[in-house]
């Protein structure tokens, strides 16, 4: 017999009632996340159109990048067409090559692992923590200790024979991963960190912006993120050479010249169009306000879930500040049936709640990839429910 205490049964009625109290009179259905375009988006888009510079060059891209670097506290920001493109470029510039392995979590959006695959590398899945949902530093250290060997300055997976080239922590739902411990382990094994901070613009870890802690950080401005440029992404970094190389490769590796068209390697057309940067700049101007709204909404959810059995509201960890991009609850019962009951009842009530992603190691294309024990990932995925989180819900 296990001496574990049986978790409280999931009180679905009270969960629906708690969400309803927070949402108030907002019209149903209440989407999971909607952009809020109430700043100077229209003005900037018009200015951009009137300038004639709507594409891959122009003032707005530079202004957007400067603002991003300022927000993240990094020396450089290079805007890209998407967060996914940013991840691909970021992994490439830190040295990921065909035949390498890249440590990624399994509890993330598919782009994190796809980016490794675009480099010709193999994603190698490591478990997440129960409370941050980010890569588990303890498990990473233990796993690398068991399977990795340092050889000629490289870290080799002894089981596959492939070099492990980088680690990609994800700041899931806007909550910072445990970067201190992860940085320690990665330094020990000589592995650069590329932060997937696509959900965490404005979040911090011990005062440092998510995305500004590793060798490079990746942001996304897709329509579902805290601020949007319609679609877009960026790489932020303090490393001048890395920033320059990213800029070169994301602009087709074109050699600077007034008229000649020549390229010195195979680059990508990953540069963010100016019309998107115009939208993004207007959105960035509202970041503080949007974070304040989301944190207010999170506090209301946190209050509403106090005393409800069998569930806890997901809160930021000590030493971190979350942008609360997506609010979420964790069900105590480790059962997909309990989660499905919550999803079904809340969606019936007009709240577009969602489960976490299907863990990537279960997807057909990644099923045979190397992996550590993923028991926490599996459990979190069975218990996590994301709640409607649009900033407008706090600003009505
Ligand atoms: C949104 C997101 C991405 C990709 O960003 P796009 O801009 O949509 O390409 C990558 N990783 C995670 C965890 C994301 O949430």
Short mmCIF file of C-alpha atoms and ligand atoms in Angstrom, two decimals:
data_model
loop_
_atom_site.label_atom_id
_atom_site.label_comp_id
_atom_site.label_asym_id
_atom_site.label_seq_id
_atom_site.Cartn_x
_atom_site.Cartn_y
_atom_site.Cartn_z
CA UNK A 1 0.00 0.00 0.00
CA UNK A 2 1.19 3.48 -0.80
CA UNK A 3 1.17 5.90 2.10
CA UNK A 4 0.46 8.81 -0.24
CA UNK A 5 -2.53 10.90 0.75
CA UNK A 6 -5.30 10.62 -1.81
CA UNK A 7 -5.81 14.00 -3.48
CA UNK A 8 -9.07 15.83 -2.89
CA UNK A 9 -11.70 15.17 -5.51
CA UNK A 10 -11.96 17.81 -8.20
CA UNK A 11 -14.82 20.18 -7.35
CA UNK A 12 -15.85 21.01 -10.92
CA UNK A 13 -18.89 23.10 -9.91
CA UNK A 14 -16.79 25.36 -7.74
CA UNK A 15 -14.15 25.71 -10.46
CA UNK A 16 -16.76 26.86 -12.99
CA UNK A 17 -18.22 29.26 -10.41
CA UNK A 18 -14.77 30.69 -9.57
CA UNK A 19 -14.03 31.41 -13.23
CA UNK A 20 -17.48 32.96 -13.67
CA UNK A 21 -16.85 35.30 -10.72
CA UNK A 22 -13.61 36.53 -12.27
CA UNK A 23 -14.99 36.89 -15.80
CA UNK A 24 -18.07 38.79 -14.66
CA UNK A 25 -20.26 40.11 -17.45
CA UNK A 26 -17.80 39.77 -20.34
CA UNK A 27 -19.74 38.42 -23.36
CA UNK A 28 -19.62 34.65 -23.86
CA UNK A 29 -17.82 32.80 -25.23
CA UNK A 30 -14.72 34.15 -23.53
CA UNK A 31 -11.67 33.34 -25.64
CA UNK A 32 -8.47 31.96 -24.14
CA UNK A 33 -6.49 34.97 -25.29
CA UNK A 34 -7.25 37.92 -27.52
CA UNK A 35 -4.92 40.71 -28.60
CA UNK A 36 -5.67 44.25 -27.48
CA UNK A 37 -4.89 46.82 -30.17
CA UNK A 38 -5.77 50.06 -28.47
CA UNK A 39 -2.61 52.11 -28.71
CA UNK A 40 -0.96 53.73 -31.71
CA UNK A 41 -1.17 50.63 -33.96
CA UNK A 42 -3.29 52.41 -36.58
CA UNK A 43 -1.13 55.56 -36.54
CA UNK A 44 2.10 53.63 -36.92
CA UNK A 45 0.72 51.33 -39.62
CA UNK A 46 -0.45 54.40 -41.54
CA UNK A 47 2.92 56.13 -41.12
CA UNK A 48 4.64 52.98 -42.29
CA UNK A 49 2.41 52.70 -45.38
CA UNK A 50 2.80 56.39 -46.19
CA UNK A 51 6.58 56.04 -45.98
CA UNK A 52 6.54 53.35 -48.65
CA UNK A 53 8.86 51.25 -46.48
CA UNK A 54 6.61 48.37 -45.48
CA UNK A 55 8.94 45.48 -46.15
CA UNK A 56 12.36 44.32 -45.03
CA UNK A 57 13.93 47.69 -44.36
CA UNK A 58 12.83 50.88 -42.75
CA UNK A 59 12.73 52.91 -39.62
CA UNK A 60 10.13 50.83 -37.79
CA UNK A 61 12.23 47.67 -37.66
CA UNK A 62 15.10 49.56 -36.08
CA UNK A 63 12.82 51.35 -33.64
CA UNK A 64 11.13 48.08 -32.71
CA UNK A 65 14.47 46.39 -32.09
CA UNK A 66 15.76 49.31 -30.01
CA UNK A 67 12.66 49.24 -27.85
CA UNK A 68 12.88 45.47 -27.41
CA UNK A 69 16.51 45.63 -26.34
CA UNK A 70 15.52 48.30 -23.84
CA UNK A 71 12.61 46.24 -22.47
CA UNK A 72 14.83 43.15 -22.09
CA UNK A 73 17.88 45.04 -20.87
CA UNK A 74 20.05 43.51 -23.60
CA UNK A 75 22.53 45.25 -25.87
CA UNK A 76 21.01 43.81 -29.05
CA UNK A 77 17.70 42.68 -30.48
CA UNK A 78 17.27 41.26 -33.97
CA UNK A 79 13.67 41.02 -35.18
CA UNK A 80 12.58 37.95 -37.16
CA UNK A 81 9.46 36.86 -39.05
CA UNK A 82 8.38 34.58 -36.20
CA UNK A 83 9.48 33.19 -32.89
CA UNK A 84 10.04 29.87 -34.62
CA UNK A 85 12.42 31.50 -37.12
CA UNK A 86 14.16 33.16 -34.16
CA UNK A 87 14.61 29.79 -32.46
CA UNK A 88 16.02 28.27 -35.64
CA UNK A 89 18.46 31.13 -36.15
CA UNK A 90 19.36 31.24 -32.44
CA UNK A 91 20.22 27.55 -32.31
CA UNK A 92 22.23 27.82 -35.51
CA UNK A 93 24.30 30.79 -34.32
CA UNK A 94 25.20 29.19 -31.00
CA UNK A 95 26.65 26.33 -33.03
CA UNK A 96 23.99 23.64 -33.44
CA UNK A 97 24.86 21.53 -36.48
CA UNK A 98 23.45 18.51 -38.28
CA UNK A 99 23.91 15.37 -36.19
CA UNK A 100 23.92 17.24 -32.85
CA UNK A 101 21.44 16.89 -30.03
CA UNK A 102 19.65 19.79 -28.35
CA UNK A 103 18.17 19.46 -24.85
CA UNK A 104 14.56 20.69 -24.86
CA UNK A 105 11.59 20.19 -22.59
CA UNK A 106 8.74 18.00 -23.78
CA UNK A 107 6.11 20.27 -22.24
CA UNK A 108 6.29 23.08 -24.78
CA UNK A 109 4.95 24.25 -28.12
CA UNK A 110 6.17 22.12 -31.02
CA UNK A 111 8.34 24.95 -32.40
CA UNK A 112 10.94 24.45 -29.66
CA UNK A 113 11.78 20.97 -30.93
CA UNK A 114 11.11 21.77 -34.59
CA UNK A 115 13.82 24.45 -34.45
CA UNK A 116 16.39 21.83 -33.41
CA UNK A 117 15.21 19.63 -36.28
CA UNK A 118 15.54 22.52 -38.77
CA UNK A 119 19.24 22.62 -37.80
CA UNK A 120 19.49 18.92 -38.62
CA UNK A 121 19.79 18.19 -34.91
CA UNK A 122 17.83 15.79 -32.74
CA UNK A 123 15.74 17.07 -29.83
CA UNK A 124 16.60 15.34 -26.57
CA UNK A 125 13.79 15.63 -24.04
CA UNK A 126 14.30 16.37 -20.35
CA UNK A 127 11.59 16.67 -17.70
CA UNK A 128 9.99 19.83 -16.31
CA UNK A 129 9.45 20.97 -12.73
CA UNK A 130 6.09 20.67 -11.04
CA UNK A 131 5.93 24.34 -10.05
CA UNK A 132 7.58 26.37 -12.80
CA UNK A 133 6.77 23.92 -15.67
CA UNK A 134 10.30 24.79 -16.88
CA UNK A 135 13.21 22.38 -17.43
CA UNK A 136 14.13 20.67 -14.16
CA UNK A 137 17.75 21.61 -13.33
CA UNK A 138 18.16 18.73 -10.88
CA UNK A 139 16.94 16.18 -13.39
CA UNK A 140 19.03 17.76 -16.15
CA UNK A 141 22.19 17.57 -14.02
CA UNK A 142 21.47 13.97 -13.05
CA UNK A 143 20.68 12.96 -16.63
CA UNK A 144 23.76 14.61 -18.10
CA UNK A 145 25.83 13.10 -15.30
CA UNK A 146 24.55 9.66 -16.28
CA UNK A 147 24.76 9.85 -20.08
CA UNK A 148 27.20 12.60 -21.06
CA UNK A 149 30.97 12.56 -21.36
CA UNK A 150 33.21 15.57 -21.94
CA UNK A 151 35.48 14.91 -24.87
CA UNK A 152 37.75 17.45 -26.65
CA UNK A 153 35.70 20.31 -25.28
CA UNK A 154 32.44 18.75 -26.43
CA UNK A 155 29.69 17.11 -24.41
CA UNK A 156 28.88 13.76 -26.02
CA UNK A 157 25.80 11.65 -25.38
CA UNK A 158 27.52 8.32 -24.74
CA UNK A 159 24.38 6.40 -25.67
CA UNK A 160 23.96 7.91 -29.14
CA UNK A 161 27.50 9.09 -29.78
CA UNK A 162 26.16 12.51 -30.80
CA UNK A 163 27.37 15.83 -29.37
CA UNK A 164 24.88 17.65 -27.16
CA UNK A 165 25.21 21.24 -28.37
CA UNK A 166 22.72 23.47 -26.56
CA UNK A 167 19.95 23.62 -23.97
CA UNK A 168 16.63 25.39 -24.57
CA UNK A 169 14.70 26.18 -21.39
CA UNK A 170 11.15 27.42 -22.01
CA UNK A 171 9.48 29.96 -19.73
CA UNK A 172 6.12 28.25 -19.86
CA UNK A 173 2.96 30.42 -19.77
CA UNK A 174 5.16 33.38 -18.77
CA UNK A 175 6.66 31.80 -15.63
CA UNK A 176 10.45 31.90 -15.44
CA UNK A 177 12.27 28.58 -15.47
CA UNK A 178 14.78 28.00 -12.66
CA UNK A 179 17.59 29.78 -14.51
CA UNK A 180 20.19 29.94 -11.71
CA UNK A 181 20.42 26.20 -11.32
CA UNK A 182 20.07 25.59 -15.07
CA UNK A 183 22.88 28.06 -15.81
CA UNK A 184 25.12 26.26 -13.32
CA UNK A 185 24.54 22.85 -14.87
CA UNK A 186 24.90 24.12 -18.42
CA UNK A 187 28.17 25.90 -17.57
CA UNK A 188 29.48 22.68 -16.04
CA UNK A 189 28.84 20.84 -19.31
CA UNK A 190 29.89 23.73 -21.57
CA UNK A 191 26.40 24.03 -23.08
CA UNK A 192 25.07 27.39 -24.28
CA UNK A 193 21.53 28.28 -23.25
CA UNK A 194 19.05 29.58 -25.81
CA UNK A 195 16.00 30.70 -23.85
CA UNK A 196 12.62 30.13 -25.42
CA UNK A 197 11.12 33.28 -23.90
CA UNK A 198 8.38 33.45 -26.52
CA UNK A 199 5.69 33.43 -23.81
CA UNK A 200 7.57 35.50 -21.27
CA UNK A 201 8.15 39.01 -22.59
CA UNK A 202 8.33 41.24 -19.51
CA UNK A 203 8.75 38.37 -17.03
CA UNK A 204 11.84 38.43 -14.83
CA UNK A 205 14.02 36.04 -12.86
CA UNK A 206 15.93 37.70 -9.99
CA UNK A 207 15.39 41.02 -11.73
CA UNK A 208 16.75 39.89 -15.09
CA UNK A 209 14.40 39.73 -18.06
CA UNK A 210 13.49 36.28 -19.31
CA UNK A 211 15.36 35.98 -22.59
CA UNK A 212 18.30 38.06 -21.36
CA UNK A 213 19.86 35.37 -19.18
CA UNK A 214 21.20 32.78 -21.65
CA UNK A 215 23.56 33.25 -24.61
CA UNK A 216 20.46 34.29 -26.58
CA UNK A 217 16.76 34.61 -25.88
CA UNK A 218 13.89 34.21 -28.31
CA UNK A 219 10.68 36.25 -28.26
CA UNK A 220 7.46 35.87 -30.22
CA UNK A 221 4.93 38.45 -31.37
CA UNK A 222 2.39 36.04 -32.75
CA UNK A 223 -1.24 37.08 -32.36
CA UNK A 224 -1.73 34.98 -29.24
CA UNK A 225 1.24 36.36 -27.27
CA UNK A 226 1.21 39.19 -24.71
CA UNK A 227 2.07 41.73 -27.42
CA UNK A 228 1.71 41.07 -31.12
CA UNK A 229 3.11 42.38 -34.37
CA UNK A 230 0.59 40.30 -36.31
CA UNK A 231 3.36 37.72 -36.53
CA UNK A 232 6.99 38.06 -35.62
CA UNK A 233 9.78 37.24 -33.28
CA UNK A 234 13.18 38.38 -32.13
CA UNK A 235 16.50 37.27 -30.76
CA UNK A 236 17.87 39.26 -27.83
CA UNK A 237 21.46 38.97 -26.68
CA UNK A 238 24.40 40.88 -25.17
CA UNK A 239 26.84 39.14 -27.50
CA UNK A 240 27.82 41.48 -30.32
CA UNK A 241 29.21 38.80 -32.62
CA UNK A 242 26.18 36.60 -32.12
CA UNK A 243 23.82 39.49 -32.86
CA UNK A 244 25.76 40.46 -35.98
CA UNK A 245 25.78 36.90 -37.25
CA UNK A 246 22.06 36.53 -36.59
CA UNK A 247 21.33 39.75 -38.46
CA UNK A 248 23.46 38.59 -41.38
CA UNK A 249 21.92 35.13 -41.64
CA UNK A 250 18.34 36.33 -41.21
CA UNK A 251 18.79 38.76 -44.12
CA UNK A 252 19.91 36.11 -46.66
CA UNK A 253 23.59 36.60 -45.72
CA UNK A 254 23.79 39.48 -48.15
CA UNK A 255 27.11 41.30 -48.26
CA UNK A 256 26.76 45.01 -47.59
CA UNK A 257 27.19 46.98 -50.80
CA UNK A 258 25.38 49.90 -52.35
CA UNK A 259 24.23 47.97 -55.41
CA UNK A 260 25.96 44.61 -55.83
CA UNK A 261 23.98 41.53 -54.84
CA UNK A 262 26.23 38.93 -53.33
CA UNK A 263 25.90 36.51 -50.42
CA UNK A 264 28.64 34.71 -48.55
CA UNK A 265 26.69 31.74 -47.16
CA UNK A 266 23.25 30.15 -47.14
CA UNK A 267 21.10 32.50 -45.12
CA UNK A 268 17.37 32.81 -44.60
CA UNK A 269 14.77 35.40 -45.43
CA UNK A 270 13.77 35.75 -41.78
CA UNK A 271 13.74 39.54 -41.41
CA UNK A 272 10.60 41.05 -39.86
CA UNK A 273 8.71 43.29 -42.33
CA UNK A 274 8.43 46.94 -41.28
CA UNK A 275 4.63 46.89 -41.35
CA UNK A 276 4.73 44.22 -38.63
CA UNK A 277 7.37 46.16 -36.70
CA UNK A 278 5.05 49.19 -36.79
CA UNK A 279 2.30 47.18 -35.10
CA UNK A 280 4.82 45.63 -32.72
CA UNK A 281 6.22 49.00 -31.68
CA UNK A 282 2.76 50.34 -30.87
CA UNK A 283 2.10 47.18 -28.84
CA UNK A 284 5.40 47.38 -26.97
CA UNK A 285 4.46 50.87 -25.83
CA UNK A 286 1.57 49.22 -23.98
CA UNK A 287 3.56 46.34 -22.47
CA UNK A 288 3.64 47.79 -18.96
CA UNK A 289 -0.09 48.38 -18.99
CA UNK A 290 -0.80 44.90 -20.40
CA UNK A 291 1.36 43.20 -17.78
CA UNK A 292 -0.33 45.20 -15.03
CA UNK A 293 -3.73 44.10 -16.37
CA UNK A 294 -2.68 40.47 -16.58
CA UNK A 295 -1.22 40.50 -13.09
CA UNK A 296 -4.44 42.04 -11.81
CA UNK A 297 -6.46 39.32 -13.56
CA UNK A 298 -4.15 36.67 -12.10
CA UNK A 299 -4.70 38.06 -8.61
CA UNK A 300 -8.45 37.87 -9.12
CA UNK A 301 -8.18 34.25 -10.21
CA UNK A 302 -5.86 33.46 -7.30
CA UNK A 303 -8.41 34.94 -4.87
CA UNK A 304 -11.30 33.13 -6.55
CA UNK A 305 -9.63 29.73 -6.21
CA UNK A 306 -8.78 30.10 -2.51
CA UNK A 307 -10.49 27.34 -0.54
CA UNK A 308 -11.64 25.32 -3.54
CA UNK A 309 -10.76 21.69 -3.00
CA UNK A 310 -8.64 19.66 -5.37
CA UNK A 311 -7.19 22.54 -7.38
CA UNK A 312 -4.53 25.25 -7.10
CA UNK A 313 -4.04 28.42 -9.09
CA UNK A 314 -0.62 28.57 -10.77
CA UNK A 315 1.36 31.44 -9.21
CA UNK A 316 4.78 32.91 -9.88
CA UNK A 317 7.65 31.48 -7.84
CA UNK A 318 9.65 33.48 -5.28
CA UNK A 319 12.33 35.61 -6.95
CA UNK A 320 10.42 35.75 -10.22
CA UNK A 321 7.87 38.11 -11.71
CA UNK A 322 5.51 36.56 -14.22
CA UNK A 323 3.75 38.37 -17.04
CA UNK A 324 0.91 35.85 -16.45
CA UNK A 325 0.55 35.49 -20.21
CA UNK A 326 -1.77 32.54 -19.62
CA UNK A 327 -3.41 31.93 -16.28
CA UNK A 328 -3.75 28.30 -15.32
CA UNK A 329 -4.91 25.93 -12.62
CA UNK A 330 -3.46 22.59 -11.61
CA UNK A 331 -5.85 19.83 -10.63
CA UNK A 332 -4.60 17.71 -7.70
CA UNK A 333 -6.09 14.48 -9.04
CA UNK A 334 -3.62 12.94 -11.48
CA UNK A 335 -6.29 11.86 -13.92
CA UNK A 336 -7.07 12.86 -17.45
CA UNK A 337 -10.76 12.23 -16.71
CA UNK A 338 -10.81 14.94 -14.03
CA UNK A 339 -9.12 17.41 -16.40
CA UNK A 340 -11.51 16.53 -19.22
CA UNK A 341 -14.46 17.11 -16.87
CA UNK A 342 -13.13 20.58 -16.04
CA UNK A 343 -12.45 21.37 -19.72
CA UNK A 344 -15.84 20.16 -20.82
CA UNK A 345 -17.85 21.95 -18.12
CA UNK A 346 -15.95 25.22 -18.46
CA UNK A 347 -16.23 25.21 -22.28
CA UNK A 348 -19.97 24.47 -21.95
CA UNK A 349 -20.21 27.53 -19.72
CA UNK A 350 -18.59 29.66 -22.47
CA UNK A 351 -15.04 29.78 -21.10
CA UNK A 352 -12.52 28.68 -23.71
CA UNK A 353 -10.23 26.81 -21.35
CA UNK A 354 -7.50 24.62 -22.86
CA UNK A 355 -5.20 21.79 -21.77
CA UNK A 356 -1.43 22.01 -22.10
CA UNK A 357 0.24 20.81 -25.30
CA UNK A 358 0.51 17.12 -26.03
CA UNK A 359 4.03 16.38 -24.74
CA UNK A 360 6.36 16.47 -27.72
CA UNK A 361 7.93 13.07 -27.07
CA UNK A 362 4.52 11.58 -27.83
CA UNK A 363 4.27 13.19 -31.29
CA UNK A 364 4.98 10.84 -34.20
CA UNK A 365 8.01 12.73 -35.48
CA UNK A 366 9.72 12.92 -32.08
CA UNK A 367 8.68 9.56 -30.65
CA UNK A 368 12.08 7.96 -31.16
CA UNK A 369 14.15 10.90 -29.91
CA UNK A 370 16.37 10.46 -26.86
CA UNK A 371 14.77 11.36 -23.55
CA UNK A 372 15.19 11.32 -19.82
CA UNK A 373 12.48 10.33 -17.34
CA UNK A 374 9.47 12.52 -18.21
CA UNK A 375 7.13 11.60 -15.37
CA UNK A 376 6.51 15.18 -14.20
CA UNK A 377 5.79 16.30 -17.77
CA UNK A 378 3.20 13.53 -18.10
CA UNK A 379 1.62 14.37 -14.76
CA UNK A 380 1.53 18.15 -15.35
CA UNK A 381 0.01 17.58 -18.77
CA UNK A 382 -2.77 15.48 -17.23
CA UNK A 383 -3.55 18.18 -14.63
CA UNK A 384 -3.03 21.61 -16.19
CA UNK A 385 -5.93 23.73 -17.45
CA UNK A 386 -5.34 27.17 -19.00
CA UNK A 387 -7.93 29.85 -18.26
CA UNK A 388 -9.18 32.82 -20.32
CA UNK A 389 -6.42 35.39 -19.96
CA UNK A 390 -7.02 38.35 -22.26
CA UNK A 391 -5.86 41.61 -20.72
CA UNK A 392 -9.24 43.09 -21.62
CA UNK A 393 -10.85 40.89 -18.94
CA UNK A 394 -9.08 42.98 -16.32
CA UNK A 395 -9.70 46.27 -18.10
CA UNK A 396 -13.48 46.08 -18.63
C1 LIG B 1 4.61 30.92 -29.55
C2 LIG B 1 5.68 29.99 -29.22
C3 LIG B 1 6.75 29.73 -30.10
C4 LIG B 1 6.81 30.19 -31.52
O1 LIG B 1 6.50 31.45 -31.81
P1 LIG B 1 5.87 31.86 -33.24
O2 LIG B 1 6.10 33.31 -33.26
O3 LIG B 1 4.44 31.48 -33.21
O4 LIG B 1 6.63 31.14 -34.30
C5 LIG B 1 7.78 28.92 -29.66
N1 LIG B 1 7.77 28.37 -28.46
C6 LIG B 1 6.76 28.55 -27.59
C7 LIG B 1 6.83 27.90 -26.26
C8 LIG B 1 5.67 29.35 -27.95
O5 LIG B 1 4.66 29.52 -27.09
#
